[in-house]
Amino acid sequence: MSYEAFARAVAEALPRVGGERRCLRVVRAFHAAASDPRKIPWEQPGASERAAFALADLLHATSQVAEVEDLMVGMLRALGYADLARTVPGL
């Protein structure tokens, strides 16, 4: 995959994990590592699997954070402190 195609794929996937902007330095580094001819071919499947596990963990943690935030806001509303929820950064 060319760098341009990889950068587009990253940009398309980013919103699914809560990202907003790409760090092109990191995108370039990942692409360079993946396309390096010196890599050991039998290590690539394991590295891909570990990356997939890390992404799954990130998506799971992100959904848990959203769930906890919803519960917190619901509790504040139930207690009559809905205005307090607006003062918490990120909620």
mmCIF file with all atom_site columns, C-alpha atoms in Angstrom:
data_model
loop_
_atom_site.group_PDB
_atom_site.id
_atom_site.type_symbol
_atom_site.label_atom_id
_atom_site.label_alt_id
_atom_site.label_comp_id
_atom_site.label_asym_id
_atom_site.label_entity_id
_atom_site.label_seq_id
_atom_site.pdbx_PDB_ins_code
_atom_site.Cartn_x
_atom_site.Cartn_y
_atom_site.Cartn_z
_atom_site.occupancy
_atom_site.B_iso_or_equiv
_atom_site.pdbx_formal_charge
_atom_site.auth_seq_id
_atom_site.auth_comp_id
_atom_site.auth_asym_id
_atom_site.auth_atom_id
_atom_site.pdbx_PDB_model_num
ATOM 1  C CA . MET A 1 1  ? 0.000   0.000   0.000  1.00 0.00 ? 1  MET A CA 1
ATOM 2  C CA . SER A 1 2  ? 1.349   3.402   -0.887 1.00 0.00 ? 2  SER A CA 1
ATOM 3  C CA . TYR A 1 3  ? 1.915   6.020   1.800  1.00 0.00 ? 3  TYR A CA 1
ATOM 4  C CA . GLU A 1 4  ? -0.948  8.114   0.423  1.00 0.00 ? 4  GLU A CA 1
ATOM 5  C CA . ALA A 1 5  ? -3.377  5.163   0.550  1.00 0.00 ? 5  ALA A CA 1
ATOM 6  C CA . PHE A 1 6  ? -2.204  4.291   4.068  1.00 0.00 ? 6  PHE A CA 1
ATOM 7  C CA . ALA A 1 7  ? -2.628  7.898   5.245  1.00 0.00 ? 7  ALA A CA 1
ATOM 8  C CA . ARG A 1 8  ? -6.172  7.951   3.784  1.00 0.00 ? 8  ARG A CA 1
ATOM 9  C CA . ALA A 1 9  ? -7.007  4.657   5.508  1.00 0.00 ? 9  ALA A CA 1
ATOM 10 C CA . VAL A 1 10 ? -5.763  6.065   8.817  1.00 0.00 ? 10 VAL A CA 1
ATOM 11 C CA . ALA A 1 11 ? -7.836  9.226   8.327  1.00 0.00 ? 11 ALA A CA 1
ATOM 12 C CA . GLU A 1 12 ? -10.954 7.128   7.638  1.00 0.00 ? 12 GLU A CA 1
ATOM 13 C CA . ALA A 1 13 ? -10.402 4.871   10.665 1.00 0.00 ? 13 ALA A CA 1
ATOM 14 C CA . LEU A 1 14 ? -9.498  7.640   13.102 1.00 0.00 ? 14 LEU A CA 1
ATOM 15 C CA . PRO A 1 15 ? -13.057 8.752   14.000 1.00 0.00 ? 15 PRO A CA 1
ATOM 16 C CA . ARG A 1 16 ? -13.961 5.159   14.989 1.00 0.00 ? 16 ARG A CA 1
ATOM 17 C CA . VAL A 1 17 ? -11.423 5.331   17.815 1.00 0.00 ? 17 VAL A CA 1
ATOM 18 C CA . GLY A 1 18 ? -12.290 8.855   18.899 1.00 0.00 ? 18 GLY A CA 1
ATOM 19 C CA . GLY A 1 19 ? -9.439  10.524  17.059 1.00 0.00 ? 19 GLY A CA 1
ATOM 20 C CA . GLU A 1 20 ? -9.694  13.866  15.372 1.00 0.00 ? 20 GLU A CA 1
ATOM 21 C CA . ARG A 1 21 ? -6.301  14.559  13.796 1.00 0.00 ? 21 ARG A CA 1
ATOM 22 C CA . ARG A 1 22 ? -3.518  12.419  12.410 1.00 0.00 ? 22 ARG A CA 1
ATOM 23 C CA . CYS A 1 23 ? 0.045   12.897  13.521 1.00 0.00 ? 23 CYS A CA 1
ATOM 24 C CA . LEU A 1 24 ? 1.719   12.583  10.147 1.00 0.00 ? 24 LEU A CA 1
ATOM 25 C CA . ARG A 1 25 ? 5.087   11.896  11.778 1.00 0.00 ? 25 ARG A CA 1
ATOM 26 C CA . VAL A 1 26 ? 3.597   8.783   13.406 1.00 0.00 ? 26 VAL A CA 1
ATOM 27 C CA . VAL A 1 27 ? 1.725   7.783   10.231 1.00 0.00 ? 27 VAL A CA 1
ATOM 28 C CA . ARG A 1 28 ? 4.982   8.035   8.251  1.00 0.00 ? 28 ARG A CA 1
ATOM 29 C CA . ALA A 1 29 ? 6.853   6.008   10.881 1.00 0.00 ? 29 ALA A CA 1
ATOM 30 C CA . PHE A 1 30 ? 4.235   3.230   10.863 1.00 0.00 ? 30 PHE A CA 1
ATOM 31 C CA . HIS A 1 31 ? 4.219   3.113   7.069  1.00 0.00 ? 31 HIS A CA 1
ATOM 32 C CA . ALA A 1 32 ? 8.021   3.043   6.931  1.00 0.00 ? 32 ALA A CA 1
ATOM 33 C CA . ALA A 1 33 ? 8.179   0.209   9.467  1.00 0.00 ? 33 ALA A CA 1
ATOM 34 C CA . ALA A 1 34 ? 5.543   -1.812  7.614  1.00 0.00 ? 34 ALA A CA 1
ATOM 35 C CA . SER A 1 35 ? 7.231   -1.385  4.238  1.00 0.00 ? 35 SER A CA 1
ATOM 36 C CA . ASP A 1 36 ? 10.833  -1.832  5.436  1.00 0.00 ? 36 ASP A CA 1
ATOM 37 C CA . PRO A 1 37 ? 12.426  -4.582  3.307  1.00 0.00 ? 37 PRO A CA 1
ATOM 38 C CA . ARG A 1 38 ? 14.660  -5.574  6.255  1.00 0.00 ? 38 ARG A CA 1
ATOM 39 C CA . LYS A 1 39 ? 11.711  -6.771  8.359  1.00 0.00 ? 39 LYS A CA 1
ATOM 40 C CA . ILE A 1 40 ? 11.542  -10.419 9.261  1.00 0.00 ? 40 ILE A CA 1
ATOM 41 C CA . PRO A 1 41 ? 8.576   -11.878 7.342  1.00 0.00 ? 41 PRO A CA 1
ATOM 42 C CA . TRP A 1 42 ? 7.572   -14.434 9.967  1.00 0.00 ? 42 TRP A CA 1
ATOM 43 C CA . GLU A 1 43 ? 7.258   -11.720 12.609 1.00 0.00 ? 43 GLU A CA 1
ATOM 44 C CA . GLN A 1 44 ? 4.692   -9.693  10.668 1.00 0.00 ? 44 GLN A CA 1
ATOM 45 C CA . PRO A 1 45 ? 1.629   -11.859 11.474 1.00 0.00 ? 45 PRO A CA 1
ATOM 46 C CA . GLY A 1 46 ? 2.403   -11.660 15.205 1.00 0.00 ? 46 GLY A CA 1
ATOM 47 C CA . ALA A 1 47 ? 2.936   -7.910  15.048 1.00 0.00 ? 47 ALA A CA 1
ATOM 48 C CA . SER A 1 48 ? -0.353  -7.483  13.166 1.00 0.00 ? 48 SER A CA 1
ATOM 49 C CA . GLU A 1 49 ? -2.159  -9.618  15.740 1.00 0.00 ? 49 GLU A CA 1
ATOM 50 C CA . ARG A 1 50 ? -0.736  -7.570  18.631 1.00 0.00 ? 50 ARG A CA 1
ATOM 51 C CA . ALA A 1 51 ? -1.772  -4.344  16.881 1.00 0.00 ? 51 ALA A CA 1
ATOM 52 C CA . ALA A 1 52 ? -5.296  -5.730  16.409 1.00 0.00 ? 52 ALA A CA 1
ATOM 53 C CA . PHE A 1 53 ? -5.458  -6.649  20.114 1.00 0.00 ? 53 PHE A CA 1
ATOM 54 C CA . ALA A 1 54 ? -4.287  -3.152  21.073 1.00 0.00 ? 54 ALA A CA 1
ATOM 55 C CA . LEU A 1 55 ? -6.939  -1.574  18.843 1.00 0.00 ? 55 LEU A CA 1
ATOM 56 C CA . ALA A 1 56 ? -9.647  -3.834  20.296 1.00 0.00 ? 56 ALA A CA 1
ATOM 57 C CA . ASP A 1 57 ? -8.534  -2.859  23.816 1.00 0.00 ? 57 ASP A CA 1
ATOM 58 C CA . LEU A 1 58 ? -8.666  0.831   22.890 1.00 0.00 ? 58 LEU A CA 1
ATOM 59 C CA . LEU A 1 59 ? -12.162 0.527   21.410 1.00 0.00 ? 59 LEU A CA 1
ATOM 60 C CA . HIS A 1 60 ? -13.375 -1.391  24.469 1.00 0.00 ? 60 HIS A CA 1
ATOM 61 C CA . ALA A 1 61 ? -11.890 1.145   26.893 1.00 0.00 ? 61 ALA A CA 1
ATOM 62 C CA . THR A 1 62 ? -13.381 4.021   24.909 1.00 0.00 ? 62 THR A CA 1
ATOM 63 C CA . SER A 1 63 ? -16.842 2.467   25.087 1.00 0.00 ? 63 SER A CA 1
ATOM 64 C CA . GLN A 1 64 ? -16.451 1.860   28.831 1.00 0.00 ? 64 GLN A CA 1
ATOM 65 C CA . VAL A 1 65 ? -15.463 5.487   29.420 1.00 0.00 ? 65 VAL A CA 1
ATOM 66 C CA . ALA A 1 66 ? -18.529 6.658   27.482 1.00 0.00 ? 66 ALA A CA 1
ATOM 67 C CA . GLU A 1 67 ? -20.753 4.325   29.511 1.00 0.00 ? 67 GLU A CA 1
ATOM 68 C CA . VAL A 1 68 ? -19.366 5.578   32.824 1.00 0.00 ? 68 VAL A CA 1
ATOM 69 C CA . GLU A 1 69 ? -19.761 9.203   31.723 1.00 0.00 ? 69 GLU A CA 1
ATOM 70 C CA . ASP A 1 70 ? -23.404 8.536   30.822 1.00 0.00 ? 70 ASP A CA 1
ATOM 71 C CA . LEU A 1 71 ? -23.994 6.948   34.228 1.00 0.00 ? 71 LEU A CA 1
ATOM 72 C CA . MET A 1 72 ? -22.324 9.878   36.004 1.00 0.00 ? 72 MET A CA 1
ATOM 73 C CA . VAL A 1 73 ? -24.403 12.445  34.137 1.00 0.00 ? 73 VAL A CA 1
ATOM 74 C CA . GLY A 1 74 ? -27.571 10.424  34.779 1.00 0.00 ? 74 GLY A CA 1
ATOM 75 C CA . MET A 1 75 ? -26.805 10.304  38.484 1.00 0.00 ? 75 MET A CA 1
ATOM 76 C CA . LEU A 1 76 ? -26.115 14.047  38.619 1.00 0.00 ? 76 LEU A CA 1
ATOM 77 C CA . ARG A 1 77 ? -29.422 14.704  36.856 1.00 0.00 ? 77 ARG A CA 1
ATOM 78 C CA . ALA A 1 78 ? -31.263 12.385  39.246 1.00 0.00 ? 78 ALA A CA 1
ATOM 79 C CA . LEU A 1 79 ? -29.778 14.258  42.207 1.00 0.00 ? 79 LEU A CA 1
ATOM 80 C CA . GLY A 1 80 ? -30.655 17.630  40.699 1.00 0.00 ? 80 GLY A CA 1
ATOM 81 C CA . TYR A 1 81 ? -27.099 18.608  39.869 1.00 0.00 ? 81 TYR A CA 1
ATOM 82 C CA . ALA A 1 82 ? -27.372 18.591  36.070 1.00 0.00 ? 82 ALA A CA 1
ATOM 83 C CA . ASP A 1 83 ? -25.711 22.023  35.916 1.00 0.00 ? 83 ASP A CA 1
ATOM 84 C CA . LEU A 1 84 ? -22.714 20.561  37.719 1.00 0.00 ? 84 LEU A CA 1
ATOM 85 C CA . ALA A 1 85 ? -22.210 18.090  34.860 1.00 0.00 ? 85 ALA A CA 1
ATOM 86 C CA . ARG A 1 86 ? -21.651 20.983  32.458 1.00 0.00 ? 86 ARG A CA 1
ATOM 87 C CA . THR A 1 87 ? -18.717 22.226  34.560 1.00 0.00 ? 87 THR A CA 1
ATOM 88 C CA . VAL A 1 88 ? -16.808 18.932  34.237 1.00 0.00 ? 88 VAL A CA 1
ATOM 89 C CA . PRO A 1 89 ? -14.361 19.195  31.315 1.00 0.00 ? 89 PRO A CA 1
ATOM 90 C CA . GLY A 1 90 ? -15.050 16.565  28.671 1.00 0.00 ? 90 GLY A CA 1
ATOM 91 C CA . LEU A 1 91 ? -18.593 15.721  29.734 1.00 0.00 ? 91 LEU A CA 1
#
